[in-house]
mmCIF file of C-alpha atoms in Angstrom:
data_model
loop_
_atom_site.group_PDB
_atom_site.id
_atom_site.type_symbol
_atom_site.label_atom_id
_atom_site.label_comp_id
_atom_site.label_asym_id
_atom_site.label_seq_id
_atom_site.Cartn_x
_atom_site.Cartn_y
_atom_site.Cartn_z
ATOM 1 C CA UNK Q 230 -14.425 -8.257 -129.264
ATOM 2 C CA UNK Q 231 -15.549 -10.298 -126.281
ATOM 3 C CA UNK Q 232 -16.408 -8.579 -123.009
ATOM 4 C CA UNK Q 233 -14.377 -11.050 -120.939
ATOM 5 C CA UNK Q 234 -10.997 -10.257 -122.405
ATOM 6 C CA UNK Q 235 -9.701 -6.728 -122.691
ATOM 7 C CA UNK Q 236 -6.065 -7.407 -123.608
ATOM 8 C CA UNK Q 237 -5.039 -4.747 -121.056
ATOM 9 C CA UNK Q 238 -3.382 -7.396 -118.879
ATOM 10 C CA UNK Q 239 -1.255 -8.928 -121.601
ATOM 11 C CA UNK Q 240 1.813 -6.982 -120.458
ATOM 12 C CA UNK Q 241 1.597 -8.282 -116.865
ATOM 13 C CA UNK Q 242 -0.362 -5.348 -115.478
ATOM 14 C CA UNK Q 243 -3.851 -5.236 -113.982
ATOM 15 C CA UNK Q 244 -6.076 -2.671 -112.333
ATOM 16 C CA UNK Q 245 -7.074 -2.199 -108.745
ATOM 17 C CA UNK Q 246 -10.272 -0.410 -107.764
ATOM 18 C CA UNK Q 247 -10.189 3.133 -109.044
ATOM 19 C CA UNK Q 248 -8.087 2.233 -112.069
ATOM 20 C CA UNK Q 249 -4.628 2.151 -110.456
ATOM 21 C CA UNK Q 250 -2.469 -0.069 -112.685
ATOM 22 C CA UNK Q 251 -0.158 -2.462 -110.853
ATOM 23 C CA UNK Q 252 1.898 -5.519 -111.723
ATOM 24 C CA UNK Q 253 0.031 -8.806 -111.472
ATOM 25 C CA UNK Q 254 2.684 -9.774 -108.925
ATOM 26 C CA UNK Q 255 1.720 -6.842 -106.647
ATOM 27 C CA UNK Q 256 1.187 -8.097 -103.096
ATOM 28 C CA UNK Q 257 -2.455 -6.971 -103.183
ATOM 29 C CA UNK Q 258 -3.096 -9.001 -106.338
ATOM 30 C CA UNK Q 259 -1.229 -12.020 -104.945
ATOM 31 C CA UNK Q 260 -3.183 -11.807 -101.686
ATOM 32 C CA UNK Q 261 -6.512 -11.512 -103.445
ATOM 33 C CA UNK Q 262 -5.550 -14.490 -105.600
ATOM 34 C CA UNK Q 263 -4.906 -16.607 -102.499
ATOM 35 C CA UNK Q 264 -8.193 -15.490 -100.915
ATOM 36 C CA UNK Q 265 -9.993 -16.225 -104.187
ATOM 37 C CA UNK Q 266 -8.522 -19.750 -104.160
ATOM 38 C CA UNK Q 267 -9.803 -20.205 -100.601
ATOM 39 C CA UNK Q 268 -13.228 -18.938 -101.604
ATOM 40 C CA UNK Q 269 -13.279 -21.368 -104.530
ATOM 41 C CA UNK Q 270 -12.238 -24.246 -102.245
ATOM 42 C CA UNK Q 271 -15.153 -23.400 -99.951
ATOM 43 C CA UNK Q 272 -17.401 -23.323 -103.026
ATOM 44 C CA UNK Q 273 -16.226 -26.845 -103.873
ATOM 45 C CA UNK Q 274 -17.012 -28.012 -100.341
ATOM 46 C CA UNK Q 275 -20.503 -26.533 -100.628
ATOM 47 C CA UNK Q 276 -21.042 -28.048 -104.086
ATOM 48 C CA UNK Q 277 -20.358 -31.555 -102.769
ATOM 49 C CA UNK Q 278 -22.440 -31.117 -99.611
ATOM 50 C CA UNK Q 279 -26.185 -31.691 -99.595
ATOM 51 C CA UNK Q 280 -27.900 -28.417 -100.424
ATOM 52 C CA UNK Q 281 -30.022 -28.684 -97.280
ATOM 53 C CA UNK Q 282 -26.971 -29.252 -95.038
ATOM 54 C CA UNK Q 283 -27.225 -26.862 -92.089
ATOM 55 C CA UNK Q 284 -23.633 -25.704 -92.717
ATOM 56 C CA UNK Q 285 -24.470 -24.284 -96.161
ATOM 57 C CA UNK Q 286 -25.531 -20.797 -94.938
ATOM 58 C CA UNK Q 287 -22.589 -20.686 -92.519
ATOM 59 C CA UNK Q 288 -20.113 -21.420 -95.316
ATOM 60 C CA UNK Q 289 -21.834 -19.004 -97.693
ATOM 61 C CA UNK Q 290 -21.481 -16.284 -95.044
ATOM 62 C CA UNK Q 291 -17.745 -16.995 -94.913
ATOM 63 C CA UNK Q 292 -17.566 -16.705 -98.709
ATOM 64 C CA UNK Q 293 -19.377 -13.362 -98.632
ATOM 65 C CA UNK Q 294 -16.959 -12.026 -96.001
ATOM 66 C CA UNK Q 295 -13.991 -13.186 -98.087
ATOM 67 C CA UNK Q 296 -15.417 -11.346 -101.118
ATOM 68 C CA UNK Q 297 -15.746 -8.200 -98.979
ATOM 69 C CA UNK Q 298 -12.152 -8.634 -97.824
ATOM 70 C CA UNK Q 299 -10.953 -8.932 -101.431
ATOM 71 C CA UNK Q 300 -12.827 -5.767 -102.348
ATOM 72 C CA UNK Q 301 -11.260 -3.927 -99.441
ATOM 73 C CA UNK Q 302 -7.765 -5.092 -100.415
ATOM 74 C CA UNK Q 303 -8.356 -3.998 -104.018
ATOM 75 C CA UNK Q 304 -9.330 -0.514 -102.848
ATOM 76 C CA UNK Q 305 -6.510 0.028 -100.339
ATOM 77 C CA UNK Q 306 -4.886 2.723 -102.459
ATOM 78 C CA UNK Q 307 -8.147 4.724 -102.422
ATOM 79 C CA UNK Q 308 -9.309 4.579 -98.844
ATOM 80 C CA UNK Q 309 -6.876 2.530 -96.811
ATOM 81 C CA UNK Q 310 -7.996 -0.785 -95.416
ATOM 82 C CA UNK Q 311 -11.636 -0.928 -94.439
ATOM 83 C CA UNK Q 312 -12.102 -3.897 -92.151
ATOM 84 C CA UNK Q 313 -15.134 -5.964 -93.010
ATOM 85 C CA UNK Q 314 -17.051 -7.319 -90.057
ATOM 86 C CA UNK Q 315 -15.135 -10.468 -89.187
ATOM 87 C CA UNK Q 316 -16.905 -12.426 -86.509
ATOM 88 C CA UNK Q 317 -14.067 -14.519 -85.121
ATOM 89 C CA UNK Q 318 -16.277 -15.572 -82.206
ATOM 90 C CA UNK Q 319 -18.810 -17.120 -84.600
ATOM 91 C CA UNK Q 320 -16.053 -19.289 -86.104
ATOM 92 C CA UNK Q 321 -14.761 -20.227 -82.648
ATOM 93 C CA UNK Q 322 -18.277 -21.155 -81.527
ATOM 94 C CA UNK Q 323 -18.660 -23.491 -84.515
ATOM 95 C CA UNK Q 324 -15.235 -25.042 -83.838
ATOM 96 C CA UNK Q 325 -16.150 -25.589 -80.169
ATOM 97 C CA UNK Q 326 -19.483 -27.136 -81.152
ATOM 98 C CA UNK Q 327 -17.834 -29.566 -83.574
ATOM 99 C CA UNK Q 328 -15.005 -30.427 -81.187
ATOM 100 C CA UNK Q 329 -17.449 -31.163 -78.352
ATOM 101 C CA UNK Q 330 -18.703 -34.168 -80.325
ATOM 102 C CA UNK Q 331 -15.302 -35.349 -81.555
ATOM 103 C CA UNK Q 332 -12.368 -37.222 -80.112
ATOM 104 C CA UNK Q 333 -9.232 -35.054 -79.932
ATOM 105 C CA UNK Q 334 -6.638 -35.768 -82.592
ATOM 106 C CA UNK Q 335 -3.420 -37.119 -81.128
ATOM 107 C CA UNK Q 336 -1.700 -37.884 -84.416
ATOM 108 C CA UNK Q 337 -1.120 -36.452 -87.863
ATOM 109 C CA UNK Q 338 -3.934 -37.242 -90.278
ATOM 110 C CA UNK Q 339 -3.554 -38.006 -93.964
ATOM 111 C CA UNK Q 340 -6.134 -35.840 -95.756
ATOM 112 C CA UNK Q 341 -8.788 -37.812 -97.574
ATOM 113 C CA UNK Q 342 -11.716 -39.967 -96.575
ATOM 114 C CA UNK Q 343 -14.928 -38.825 -98.180
ATOM 115 C CA UNK Q 344 -15.057 -36.279 -101.013
ATOM 116 C CA UNK Q 345 -16.368 -33.588 -98.687
ATOM 117 C CA UNK Q 346 -13.756 -34.341 -96.028
ATOM 118 C CA UNK Q 347 -10.951 -34.216 -98.599
ATOM 119 C CA UNK Q 348 -12.276 -30.916 -99.953
ATOM 120 C CA UNK Q 349 -12.458 -29.515 -96.430
ATOM 121 C CA UNK Q 350 -8.787 -30.372 -96.006
ATOM 122 C CA UNK Q 351 -8.146 -28.548 -99.287
ATOM 123 C CA UNK Q 352 -10.026 -25.529 -97.911
ATOM 124 C CA UNK Q 353 -7.877 -25.778 -94.755
ATOM 125 C CA UNK Q 354 -4.643 -25.619 -96.735
ATOM 126 C CA UNK Q 355 -6.054 -22.815 -98.888
ATOM 127 C CA UNK Q 356 -6.866 -20.860 -95.718
ATOM 128 C CA UNK Q 357 -3.278 -21.304 -94.532
ATOM 129 C CA UNK Q 358 -1.974 -20.056 -97.885
ATOM 130 C CA UNK Q 359 -4.280 -17.024 -97.781
ATOM 131 C CA UNK Q 360 -3.202 -16.326 -94.206
ATOM 132 C CA UNK Q 361 0.490 -16.344 -95.210
ATOM 133 C CA UNK Q 362 -0.271 -13.913 -98.044
ATOM 134 C CA UNK Q 363 -2.204 -11.641 -95.678
ATOM 135 C CA UNK Q 364 0.793 -11.598 -93.347
ATOM 136 C CA UNK Q 365 3.001 -10.528 -96.268
ATOM 137 C CA UNK Q 366 0.473 -7.847 -97.190
ATOM 138 C CA UNK Q 367 0.412 -6.688 -93.578
ATOM 139 C CA UNK Q 368 4.150 -5.912 -93.849
ATOM 140 C CA UNK Q 369 3.371 -3.178 -96.413
ATOM 141 C CA UNK Q 370 -0.251 -2.325 -95.678
ATOM 142 C CA UNK Q 371 -1.178 -2.710 -92.007
ATOM 143 C CA UNK Q 372 -4.321 -4.765 -91.543
ATOM 144 C CA UNK Q 373 -6.763 -5.208 -88.713
ATOM 145 C CA UNK Q 374 -5.671 -7.965 -86.353
ATOM 146 C CA UNK Q 375 -9.202 -9.407 -86.648
ATOM 147 C CA UNK Q 376 -8.615 -10.221 -90.315
ATOM 148 C CA UNK Q 377 -5.492 -12.238 -89.510
ATOM 149 C CA UNK Q 378 -7.290 -13.986 -86.641
ATOM 150 C CA UNK Q 379 -10.239 -14.802 -88.903
ATOM 151 C CA UNK Q 380 -8.093 -16.522 -91.543
ATOM 152 C CA UNK Q 381 -6.224 -18.423 -88.851
ATOM 153 C CA UNK Q 382 -9.509 -19.642 -87.365
ATOM 154 C CA UNK Q 383 -10.797 -20.665 -90.808
ATOM 155 C CA UNK Q 384 -7.994 -23.191 -91.197
ATOM 156 C CA UNK Q 385 -8.815 -24.562 -87.738
ATOM 157 C CA UNK Q 386 -12.504 -24.689 -88.670
ATOM 158 C CA UNK Q 387 -11.896 -26.689 -91.831
ATOM 159 C CA UNK Q 388 -9.608 -29.088 -89.974
ATOM 160 C CA UNK Q 389 -12.262 -29.947 -87.387
ATOM 161 C CA UNK Q 390 -15.001 -30.003 -90.036
ATOM 162 C CA UNK Q 391 -12.986 -32.439 -92.167
ATOM 163 C CA UNK Q 392 -12.442 -34.772 -89.215
ATOM 164 C CA UNK Q 393 -16.058 -34.551 -88.117
ATOM 165 C CA UNK Q 394 -17.339 -35.190 -91.653
ATOM 166 C CA UNK Q 395 -15.207 -38.286 -92.063
ATOM 167 C CA UNK Q 396 -15.983 -39.741 -88.660
ATOM 168 C CA UNK Q 397 -19.729 -38.983 -89.006
ATOM 169 C CA UNK Q 398 -19.972 -41.233 -92.053
ATOM 170 C CA UNK Q 399 -17.875 -43.971 -90.424
ATOM 171 C CA UNK Q 400 -14.650 -43.694 -92.404
ATOM 172 C CA UNK Q 401 -11.660 -44.156 -90.085
ATOM 173 C CA UNK Q 402 -8.918 -41.559 -90.254
ATOM 174 C CA UNK Q 403 -5.673 -42.588 -91.857
ATOM 175 C CA UNK Q 404 -2.829 -41.802 -89.518
ATOM 176 C CA UNK Q 405 0.515 -40.684 -90.799
ATOM 177 C CA UNK Q 406 3.398 -42.929 -89.829
ATOM 178 C CA UNK Q 407 7.065 -42.186 -90.380
ATOM 179 C CA UNK Q 408 8.582 -44.452 -93.005
ATOM 180 C CA UNK Q 409 10.302 -47.378 -91.336
ATOM 181 C CA UNK Q 410 8.439 -46.974 -88.043
ATOM 182 C CA UNK Q 411 6.313 -49.630 -86.432
ATOM 183 C CA UNK Q 412 2.622 -49.290 -87.244
ATOM 184 C CA UNK Q 413 0.263 -48.406 -84.414
ATOM 185 C CA UNK Q 414 -2.704 -47.943 -86.703
ATOM 186 C CA UNK Q 415 -5.357 -50.619 -86.543
#
C-alpha cells in the first residue's frame, strides 16, 4: 500500500492534529483549505517571478506564516488558538512603498496583463476567500484580531503588487466599463 493514501478519508472524515476525527466539511478543514489555496496561489506567483526578485523572501515569509496559521487551526481542539506572529505593519509598509510609486486607481481593473500580474490578482481573490472562511471560523472559534487584519491586508497587498507589476513592464491596465456605456478608456 502506498504511503500517500490511507483510505481513512473515504467516508468523508479526516483528522485534525492529535487524531480528532472530523467531517471534511468541518469549518477548520474548510478554512485550512482556503488558506492552502492562498498559499498555493502565492507559490504560483513566486514560480513565475525571477528567482532573484527582491520580493521572493517577502512572499516566502508570508507562505511560512500561512503554514503556521494552518497548523494552529488544525490544533485548536488541543490547545485553543495559538496566534502566530502576524506582522501586519510589515505588510502595510510594503503596500505604502508600492503605492508611493504608483498612480491611485480610480476605476475597476480587469485582472490580467502579464502572467505575474494575473497570478497576483488570483492571490488577491484567494486571500479574500481565505479571509471570509476565517470570519466564519471566528464565529465558532474566536481568533486573534491580528489574524483577520493580516488576511485583509494580504488582499490589499496583492492588489497593489498586481498593478505595480503590470505598470512596471508597460502594459496598460484594462478598465472595466459597464455594458452599453460610453468608453473612456484610451
